[in-house]
Tab-separated table of C-alpha atoms and ligand atoms in Angstrom:
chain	number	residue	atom	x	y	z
A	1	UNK	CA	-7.580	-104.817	-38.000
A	2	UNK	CA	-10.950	-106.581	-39.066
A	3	UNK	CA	-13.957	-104.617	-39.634
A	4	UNK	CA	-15.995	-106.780	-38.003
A	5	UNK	CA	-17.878	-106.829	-34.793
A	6	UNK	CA	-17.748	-110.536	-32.696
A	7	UNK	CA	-20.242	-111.161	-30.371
A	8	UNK	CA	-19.796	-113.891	-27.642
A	9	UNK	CA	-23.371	-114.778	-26.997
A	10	UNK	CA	-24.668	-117.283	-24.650
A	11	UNK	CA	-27.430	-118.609	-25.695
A	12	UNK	CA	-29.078	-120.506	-21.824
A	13	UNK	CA	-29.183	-123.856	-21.502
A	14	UNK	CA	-31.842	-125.190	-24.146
A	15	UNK	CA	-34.891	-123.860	-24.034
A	16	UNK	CA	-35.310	-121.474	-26.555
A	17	UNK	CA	-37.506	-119.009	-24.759
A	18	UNK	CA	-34.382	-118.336	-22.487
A	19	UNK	CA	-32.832	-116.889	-24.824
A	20	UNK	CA	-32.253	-112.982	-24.353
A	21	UNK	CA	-33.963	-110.452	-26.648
A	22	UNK	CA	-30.457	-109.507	-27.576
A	23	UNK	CA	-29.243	-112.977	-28.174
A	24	UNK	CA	-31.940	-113.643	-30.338
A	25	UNK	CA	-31.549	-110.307	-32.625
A	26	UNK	CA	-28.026	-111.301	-32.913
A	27	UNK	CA	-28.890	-114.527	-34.101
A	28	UNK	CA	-30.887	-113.250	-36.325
A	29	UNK	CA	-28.920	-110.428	-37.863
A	30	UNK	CA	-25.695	-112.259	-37.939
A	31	UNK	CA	-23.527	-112.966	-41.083
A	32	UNK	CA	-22.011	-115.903	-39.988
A	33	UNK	CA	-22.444	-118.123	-36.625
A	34	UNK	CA	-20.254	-119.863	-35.286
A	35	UNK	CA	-21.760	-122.488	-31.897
A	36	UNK	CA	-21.130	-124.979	-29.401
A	37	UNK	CA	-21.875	-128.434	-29.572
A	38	UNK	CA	-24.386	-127.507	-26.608
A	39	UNK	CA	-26.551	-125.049	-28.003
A	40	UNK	CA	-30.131	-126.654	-28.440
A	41	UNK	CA	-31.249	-128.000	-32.004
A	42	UNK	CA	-34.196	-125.375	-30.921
A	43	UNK	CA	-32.291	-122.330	-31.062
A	44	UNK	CA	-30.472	-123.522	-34.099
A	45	UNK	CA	-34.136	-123.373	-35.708
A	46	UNK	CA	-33.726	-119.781	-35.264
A	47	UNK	CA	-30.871	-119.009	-37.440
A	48	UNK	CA	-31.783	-117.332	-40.849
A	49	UNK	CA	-31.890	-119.820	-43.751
A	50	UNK	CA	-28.395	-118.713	-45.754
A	51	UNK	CA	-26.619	-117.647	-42.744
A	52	UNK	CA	-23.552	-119.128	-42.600
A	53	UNK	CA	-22.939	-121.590	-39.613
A	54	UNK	CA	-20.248	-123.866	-38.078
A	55	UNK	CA	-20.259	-126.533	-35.022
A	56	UNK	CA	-16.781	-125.648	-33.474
A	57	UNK	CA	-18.133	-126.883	-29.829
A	58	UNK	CA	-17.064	-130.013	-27.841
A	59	UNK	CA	-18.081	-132.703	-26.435
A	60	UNK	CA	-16.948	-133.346	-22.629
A	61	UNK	CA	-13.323	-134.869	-23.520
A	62	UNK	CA	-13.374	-134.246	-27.062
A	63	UNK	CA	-12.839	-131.336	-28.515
A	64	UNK	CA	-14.385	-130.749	-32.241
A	65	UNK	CA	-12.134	-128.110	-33.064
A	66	UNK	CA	-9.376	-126.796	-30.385
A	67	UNK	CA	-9.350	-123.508	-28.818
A	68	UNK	CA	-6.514	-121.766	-30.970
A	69	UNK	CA	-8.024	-122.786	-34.076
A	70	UNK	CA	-11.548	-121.435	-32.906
A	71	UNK	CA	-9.858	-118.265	-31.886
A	72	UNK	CA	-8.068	-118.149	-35.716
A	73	UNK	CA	-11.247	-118.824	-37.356
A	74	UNK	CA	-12.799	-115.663	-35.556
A	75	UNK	CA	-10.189	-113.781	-35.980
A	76	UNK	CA	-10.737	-114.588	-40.095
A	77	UNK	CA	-14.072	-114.275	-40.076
A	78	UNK	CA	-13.934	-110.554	-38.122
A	79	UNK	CA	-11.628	-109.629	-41.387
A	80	UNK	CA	-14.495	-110.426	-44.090
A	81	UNK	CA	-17.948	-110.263	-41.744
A	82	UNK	CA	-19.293	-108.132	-40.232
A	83	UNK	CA	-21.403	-109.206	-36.982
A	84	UNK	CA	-20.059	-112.601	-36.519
A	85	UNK	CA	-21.636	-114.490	-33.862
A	86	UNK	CA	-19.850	-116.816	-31.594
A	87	UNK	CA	-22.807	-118.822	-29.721
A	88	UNK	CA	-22.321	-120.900	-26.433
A	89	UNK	CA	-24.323	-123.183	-24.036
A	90	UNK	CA	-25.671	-121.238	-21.082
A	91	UNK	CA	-23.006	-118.076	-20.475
A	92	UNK	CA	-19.800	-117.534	-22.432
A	93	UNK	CA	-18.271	-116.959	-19.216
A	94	UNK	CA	-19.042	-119.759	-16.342
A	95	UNK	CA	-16.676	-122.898	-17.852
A	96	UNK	CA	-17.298	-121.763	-21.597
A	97	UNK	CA	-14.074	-120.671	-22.309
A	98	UNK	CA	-15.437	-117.180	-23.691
A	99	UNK	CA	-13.317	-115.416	-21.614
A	100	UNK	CA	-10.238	-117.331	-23.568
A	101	UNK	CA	-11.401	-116.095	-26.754
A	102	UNK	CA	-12.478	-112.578	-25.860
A	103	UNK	CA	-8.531	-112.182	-24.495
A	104	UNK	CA	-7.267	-113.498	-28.000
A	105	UNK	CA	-9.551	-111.140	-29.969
A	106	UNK	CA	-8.464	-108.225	-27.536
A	107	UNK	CA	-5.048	-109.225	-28.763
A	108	UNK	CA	-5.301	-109.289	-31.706
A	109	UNK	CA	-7.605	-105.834	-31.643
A	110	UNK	CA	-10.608	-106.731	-32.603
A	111	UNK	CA	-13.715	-105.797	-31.024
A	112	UNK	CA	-16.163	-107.961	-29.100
A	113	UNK	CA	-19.112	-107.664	-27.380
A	114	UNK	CA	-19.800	-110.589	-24.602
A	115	UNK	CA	-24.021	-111.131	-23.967
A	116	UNK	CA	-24.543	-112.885	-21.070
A	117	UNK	CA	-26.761	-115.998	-21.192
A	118	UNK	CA	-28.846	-118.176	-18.598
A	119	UNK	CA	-26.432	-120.184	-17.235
A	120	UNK	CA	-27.351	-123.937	-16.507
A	121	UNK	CA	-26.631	-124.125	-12.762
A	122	UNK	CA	-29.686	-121.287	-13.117
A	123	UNK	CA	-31.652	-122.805	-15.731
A	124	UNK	CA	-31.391	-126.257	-14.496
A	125	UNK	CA	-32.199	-125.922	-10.714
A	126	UNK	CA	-35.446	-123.423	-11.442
A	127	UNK	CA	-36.588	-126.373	-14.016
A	128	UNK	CA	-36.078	-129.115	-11.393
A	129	UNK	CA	-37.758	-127.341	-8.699
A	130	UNK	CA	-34.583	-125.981	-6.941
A	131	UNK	CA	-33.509	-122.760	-5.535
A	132	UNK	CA	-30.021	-122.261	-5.248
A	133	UNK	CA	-30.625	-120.267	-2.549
A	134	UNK	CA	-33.554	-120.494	0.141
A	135	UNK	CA	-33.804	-118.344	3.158
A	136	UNK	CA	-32.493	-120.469	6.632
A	137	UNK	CA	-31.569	-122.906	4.067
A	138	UNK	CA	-28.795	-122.077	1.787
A	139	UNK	CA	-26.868	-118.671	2.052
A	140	UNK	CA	-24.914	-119.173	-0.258
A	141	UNK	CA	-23.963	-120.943	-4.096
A	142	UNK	CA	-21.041	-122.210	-5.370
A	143	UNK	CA	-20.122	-123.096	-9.002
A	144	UNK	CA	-17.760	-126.002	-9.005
A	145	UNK	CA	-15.968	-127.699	-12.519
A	146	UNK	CA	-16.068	-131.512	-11.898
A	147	UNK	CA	-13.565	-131.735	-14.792
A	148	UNK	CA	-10.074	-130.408	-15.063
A	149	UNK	CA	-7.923	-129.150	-18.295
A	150	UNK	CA	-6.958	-132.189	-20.261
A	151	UNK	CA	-8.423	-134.672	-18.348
A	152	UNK	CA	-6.400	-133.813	-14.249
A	153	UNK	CA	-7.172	-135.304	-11.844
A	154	UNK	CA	-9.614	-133.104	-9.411
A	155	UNK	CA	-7.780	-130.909	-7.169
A	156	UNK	CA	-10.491	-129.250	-5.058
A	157	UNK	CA	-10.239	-128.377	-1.193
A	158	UNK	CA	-13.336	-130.495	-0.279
A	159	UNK	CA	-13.216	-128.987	3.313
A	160	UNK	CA	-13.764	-125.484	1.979
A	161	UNK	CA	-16.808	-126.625	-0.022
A	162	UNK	CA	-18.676	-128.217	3.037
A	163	UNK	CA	-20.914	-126.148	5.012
A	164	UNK	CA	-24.947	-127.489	5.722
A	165	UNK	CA	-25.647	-124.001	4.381
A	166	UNK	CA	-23.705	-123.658	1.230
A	167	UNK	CA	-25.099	-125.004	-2.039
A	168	UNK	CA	-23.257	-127.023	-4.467
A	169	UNK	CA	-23.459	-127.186	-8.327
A	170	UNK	CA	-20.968	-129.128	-10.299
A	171	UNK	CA	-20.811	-128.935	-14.087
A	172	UNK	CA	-19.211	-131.474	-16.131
A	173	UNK	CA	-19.251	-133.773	-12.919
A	174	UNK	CA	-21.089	-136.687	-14.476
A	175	UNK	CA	-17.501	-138.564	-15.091
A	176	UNK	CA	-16.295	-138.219	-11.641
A	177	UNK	CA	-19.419	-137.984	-10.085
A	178	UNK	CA	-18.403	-140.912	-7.659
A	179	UNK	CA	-15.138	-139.214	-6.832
A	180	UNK	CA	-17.018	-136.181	-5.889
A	181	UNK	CA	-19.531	-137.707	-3.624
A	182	UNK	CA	-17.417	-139.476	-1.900
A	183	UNK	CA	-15.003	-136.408	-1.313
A	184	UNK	CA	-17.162	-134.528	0.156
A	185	UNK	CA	-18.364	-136.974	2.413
A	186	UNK	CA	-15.044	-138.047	3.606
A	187	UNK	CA	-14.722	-134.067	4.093
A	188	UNK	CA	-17.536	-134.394	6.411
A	189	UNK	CA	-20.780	-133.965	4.177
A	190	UNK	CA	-23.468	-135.713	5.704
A	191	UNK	CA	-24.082	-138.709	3.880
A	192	UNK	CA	-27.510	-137.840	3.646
A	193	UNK	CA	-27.493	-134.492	2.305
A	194	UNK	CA	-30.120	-133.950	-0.389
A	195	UNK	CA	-28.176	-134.362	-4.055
A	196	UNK	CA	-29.934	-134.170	-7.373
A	197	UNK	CA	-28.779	-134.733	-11.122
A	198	UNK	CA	-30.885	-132.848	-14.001
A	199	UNK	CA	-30.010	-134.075	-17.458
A	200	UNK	CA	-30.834	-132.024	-20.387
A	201	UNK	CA	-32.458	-128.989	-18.363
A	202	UNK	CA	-34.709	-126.939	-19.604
A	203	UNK	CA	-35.697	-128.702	-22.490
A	204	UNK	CA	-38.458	-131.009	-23.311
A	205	UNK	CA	-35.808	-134.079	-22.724
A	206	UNK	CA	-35.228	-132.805	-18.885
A	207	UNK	CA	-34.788	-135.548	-16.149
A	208	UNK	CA	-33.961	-135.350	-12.696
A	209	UNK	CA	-33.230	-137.271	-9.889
A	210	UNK	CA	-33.546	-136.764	-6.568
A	211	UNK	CA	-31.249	-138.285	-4.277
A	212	UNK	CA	-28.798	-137.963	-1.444
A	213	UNK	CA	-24.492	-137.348	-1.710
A	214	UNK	CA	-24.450	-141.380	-0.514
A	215	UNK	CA	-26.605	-142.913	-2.703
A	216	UNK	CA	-26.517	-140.123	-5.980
A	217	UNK	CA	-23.964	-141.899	-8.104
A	218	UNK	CA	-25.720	-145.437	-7.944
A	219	UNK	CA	-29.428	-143.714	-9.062
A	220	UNK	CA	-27.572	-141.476	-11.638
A	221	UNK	CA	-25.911	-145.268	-12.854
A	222	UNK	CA	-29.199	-146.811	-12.628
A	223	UNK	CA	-31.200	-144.291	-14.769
A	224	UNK	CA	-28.316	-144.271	-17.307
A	225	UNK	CA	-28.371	-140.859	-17.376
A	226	UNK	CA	-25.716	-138.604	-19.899
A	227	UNK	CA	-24.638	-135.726	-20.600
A	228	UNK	CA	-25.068	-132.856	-20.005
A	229	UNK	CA	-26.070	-133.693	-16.210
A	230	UNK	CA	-25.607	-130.716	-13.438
A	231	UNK	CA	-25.391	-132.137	-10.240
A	232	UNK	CA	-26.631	-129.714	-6.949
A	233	UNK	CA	-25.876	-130.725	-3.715
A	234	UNK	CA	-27.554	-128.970	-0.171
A	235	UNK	CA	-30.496	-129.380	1.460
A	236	UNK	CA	-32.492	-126.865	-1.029
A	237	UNK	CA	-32.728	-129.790	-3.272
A	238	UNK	CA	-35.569	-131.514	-0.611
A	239	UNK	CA	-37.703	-128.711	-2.113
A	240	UNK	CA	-37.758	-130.126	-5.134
A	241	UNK	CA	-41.031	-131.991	-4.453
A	242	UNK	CA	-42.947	-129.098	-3.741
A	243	UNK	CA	-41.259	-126.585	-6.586
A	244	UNK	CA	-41.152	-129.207	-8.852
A	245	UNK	CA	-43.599	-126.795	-11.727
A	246	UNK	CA	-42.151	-128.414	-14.677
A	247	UNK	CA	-42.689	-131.623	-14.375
A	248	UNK	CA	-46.204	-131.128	-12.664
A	249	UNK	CA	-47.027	-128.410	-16.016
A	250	UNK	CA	-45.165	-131.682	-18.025
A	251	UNK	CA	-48.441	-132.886	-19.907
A	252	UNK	CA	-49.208	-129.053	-20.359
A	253	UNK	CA	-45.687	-128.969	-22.098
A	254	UNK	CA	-46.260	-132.366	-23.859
A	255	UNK	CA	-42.495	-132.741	-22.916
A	256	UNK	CA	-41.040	-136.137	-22.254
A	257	UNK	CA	-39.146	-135.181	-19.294
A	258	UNK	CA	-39.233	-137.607	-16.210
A	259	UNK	CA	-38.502	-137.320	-12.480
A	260	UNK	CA	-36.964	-141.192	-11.450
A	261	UNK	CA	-37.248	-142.262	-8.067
A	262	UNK	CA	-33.964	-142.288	-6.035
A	263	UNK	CA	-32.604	-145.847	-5.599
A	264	UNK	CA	-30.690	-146.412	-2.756
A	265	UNK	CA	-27.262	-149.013	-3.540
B	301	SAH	N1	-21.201	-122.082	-20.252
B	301	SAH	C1	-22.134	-123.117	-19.866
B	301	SAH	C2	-21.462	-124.303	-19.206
B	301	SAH	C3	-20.517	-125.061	-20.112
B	301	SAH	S1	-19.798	-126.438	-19.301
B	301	SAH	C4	-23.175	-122.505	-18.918
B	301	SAH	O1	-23.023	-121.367	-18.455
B	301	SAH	O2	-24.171	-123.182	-18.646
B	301	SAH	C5	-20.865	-127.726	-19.815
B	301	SAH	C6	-21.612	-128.311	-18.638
B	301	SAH	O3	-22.735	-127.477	-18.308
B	301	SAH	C7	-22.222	-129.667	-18.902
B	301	SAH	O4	-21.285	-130.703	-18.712
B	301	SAH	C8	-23.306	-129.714	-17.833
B	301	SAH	O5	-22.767	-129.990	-16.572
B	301	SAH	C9	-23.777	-128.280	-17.825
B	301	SAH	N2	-24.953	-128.078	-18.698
B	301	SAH	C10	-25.065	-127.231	-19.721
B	301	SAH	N3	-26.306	-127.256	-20.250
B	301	SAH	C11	-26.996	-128.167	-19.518
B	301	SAH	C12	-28.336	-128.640	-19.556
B	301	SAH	N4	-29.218	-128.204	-20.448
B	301	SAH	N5	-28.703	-129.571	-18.648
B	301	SAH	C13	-27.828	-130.024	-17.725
B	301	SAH	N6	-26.556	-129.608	-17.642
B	301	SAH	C14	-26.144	-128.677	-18.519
């Protein structure tokens, strides 16, 4: 059995300061580190000059390194480390495949620890102005993967997702964002439920768009938006102009981000 400890940390969705206090001692006590393609260049500043680190993360679609071999090369590094740090976008367990690699290390009996972490559907929507939930508004949120294992095609029961009072965030939707919109719609969304896209939340390279399920794929086209995007869909998102505090505190922040206008197709 290894001696050594590995810690699945998320690290939030970009902006440094979102990081936990326990995140960051990790980070900074760690022997060797091994992240995500999504962790932030900013937290990456924060790793101790000489500490070992590796990009093992993936791109939507394209996987840097695949899953078994990320699970062998923690599994090596628990035998000659000792606080190995495995760091992920947002939390290791919402779509980060943490869960995956906390199983194999279980296996194979070594220990883990698993720090939560701001995840995006969080970080985003408080950034753009959005809260998941709003009293007479939204009672409740759902977490919805716009992108299936290996590239399958979405098999989601778009009836059970459409209620005026439920919100909707999708991650990795930006590829099928057009399939998804019009899903729901021919569900029975109303076409002109509020929809936004936020690309690069939380950092100083945030956009959003605010838009409705009908015209949300055209704007997002338009603005030539990329990943990562996280789409949220419910009327909570018409709050947006009035919560909006980051982009209002932008000049504040010196940050670049930009709010585009929604253009109808
Ligand atoms: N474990 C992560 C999610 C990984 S899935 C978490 O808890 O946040 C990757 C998807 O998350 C991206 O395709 C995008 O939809 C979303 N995402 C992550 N960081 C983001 C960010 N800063 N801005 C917008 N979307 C983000």
């Amino acid at each position: 059995m290894g001696k050594g400890m590995v810690y699945l940390v998320g690290s939030g969705p970009g902006d440094p300061d979102l990081l936990t206090v326990k995140a960051l001692r990790l980070i900074q006590s760690a022997d060797v580190i091994f992240y995500d393609r999504l962790v932030s260049d900013e937290i990456l500043a924060l790793i101790p000059t000489g500490v070992s680190r590796f990009m093992v993360g993936k791109a939507s679609g394209h996987h840097c390194v695949p899953q078994h071999e990320i699970n062998q090369l923690l599994i090596n590094a628990a035998d000659k480390n000792r606080t190995i740090v495995r760091l992920k976008g947002g939390d290791p367990y919402i779509f980060g495949r943490g869960s995956e690699e906390a199983l194999e290390l279980n296996k194979q009996g070594i220990k883990f620890e698993v720090i939560p972490g701001i995840t995006a559907a969080s970080g985003c929507s408080s950034y753009a102005g959005i809260p998941l939930t709003h009293r007479g508004m939204s009672r409740s949120v759902q977490f919805i993967t716009g992108h299936f294992r290996e590239d399958e095609p979405l098999e989601i029961d778009w009836e059970k997702l459409v209620n005026p009072q439920n919100t909707l965030v999708f991650y990795m939707g930006l590829s099928s964002l057009d399939f998804i919109c019009q899903s729901l719609m021919k569900a029975g969304l109303a076409a002109d439920t509020a929809a936004a896209a936020v690309q690069n939340g939380t950092t100083m390279q945030q956009n959003s768009l605010i838009s409705d399920v009908s015209h949300l794929t055209a704007s997002v086209k338009q603005s030539g938006m990329q990943a990562p995007v996280m789409i949220i869909i419910g009327e909570v998102v018409t709050l947006a102009d009035d919560l909006n505090w980051f982009i209002s505190n932008a000049d504040e922040f010196q940050s670049e981000n930009t709010i585009y206008e929604s253009v109808p197709a």
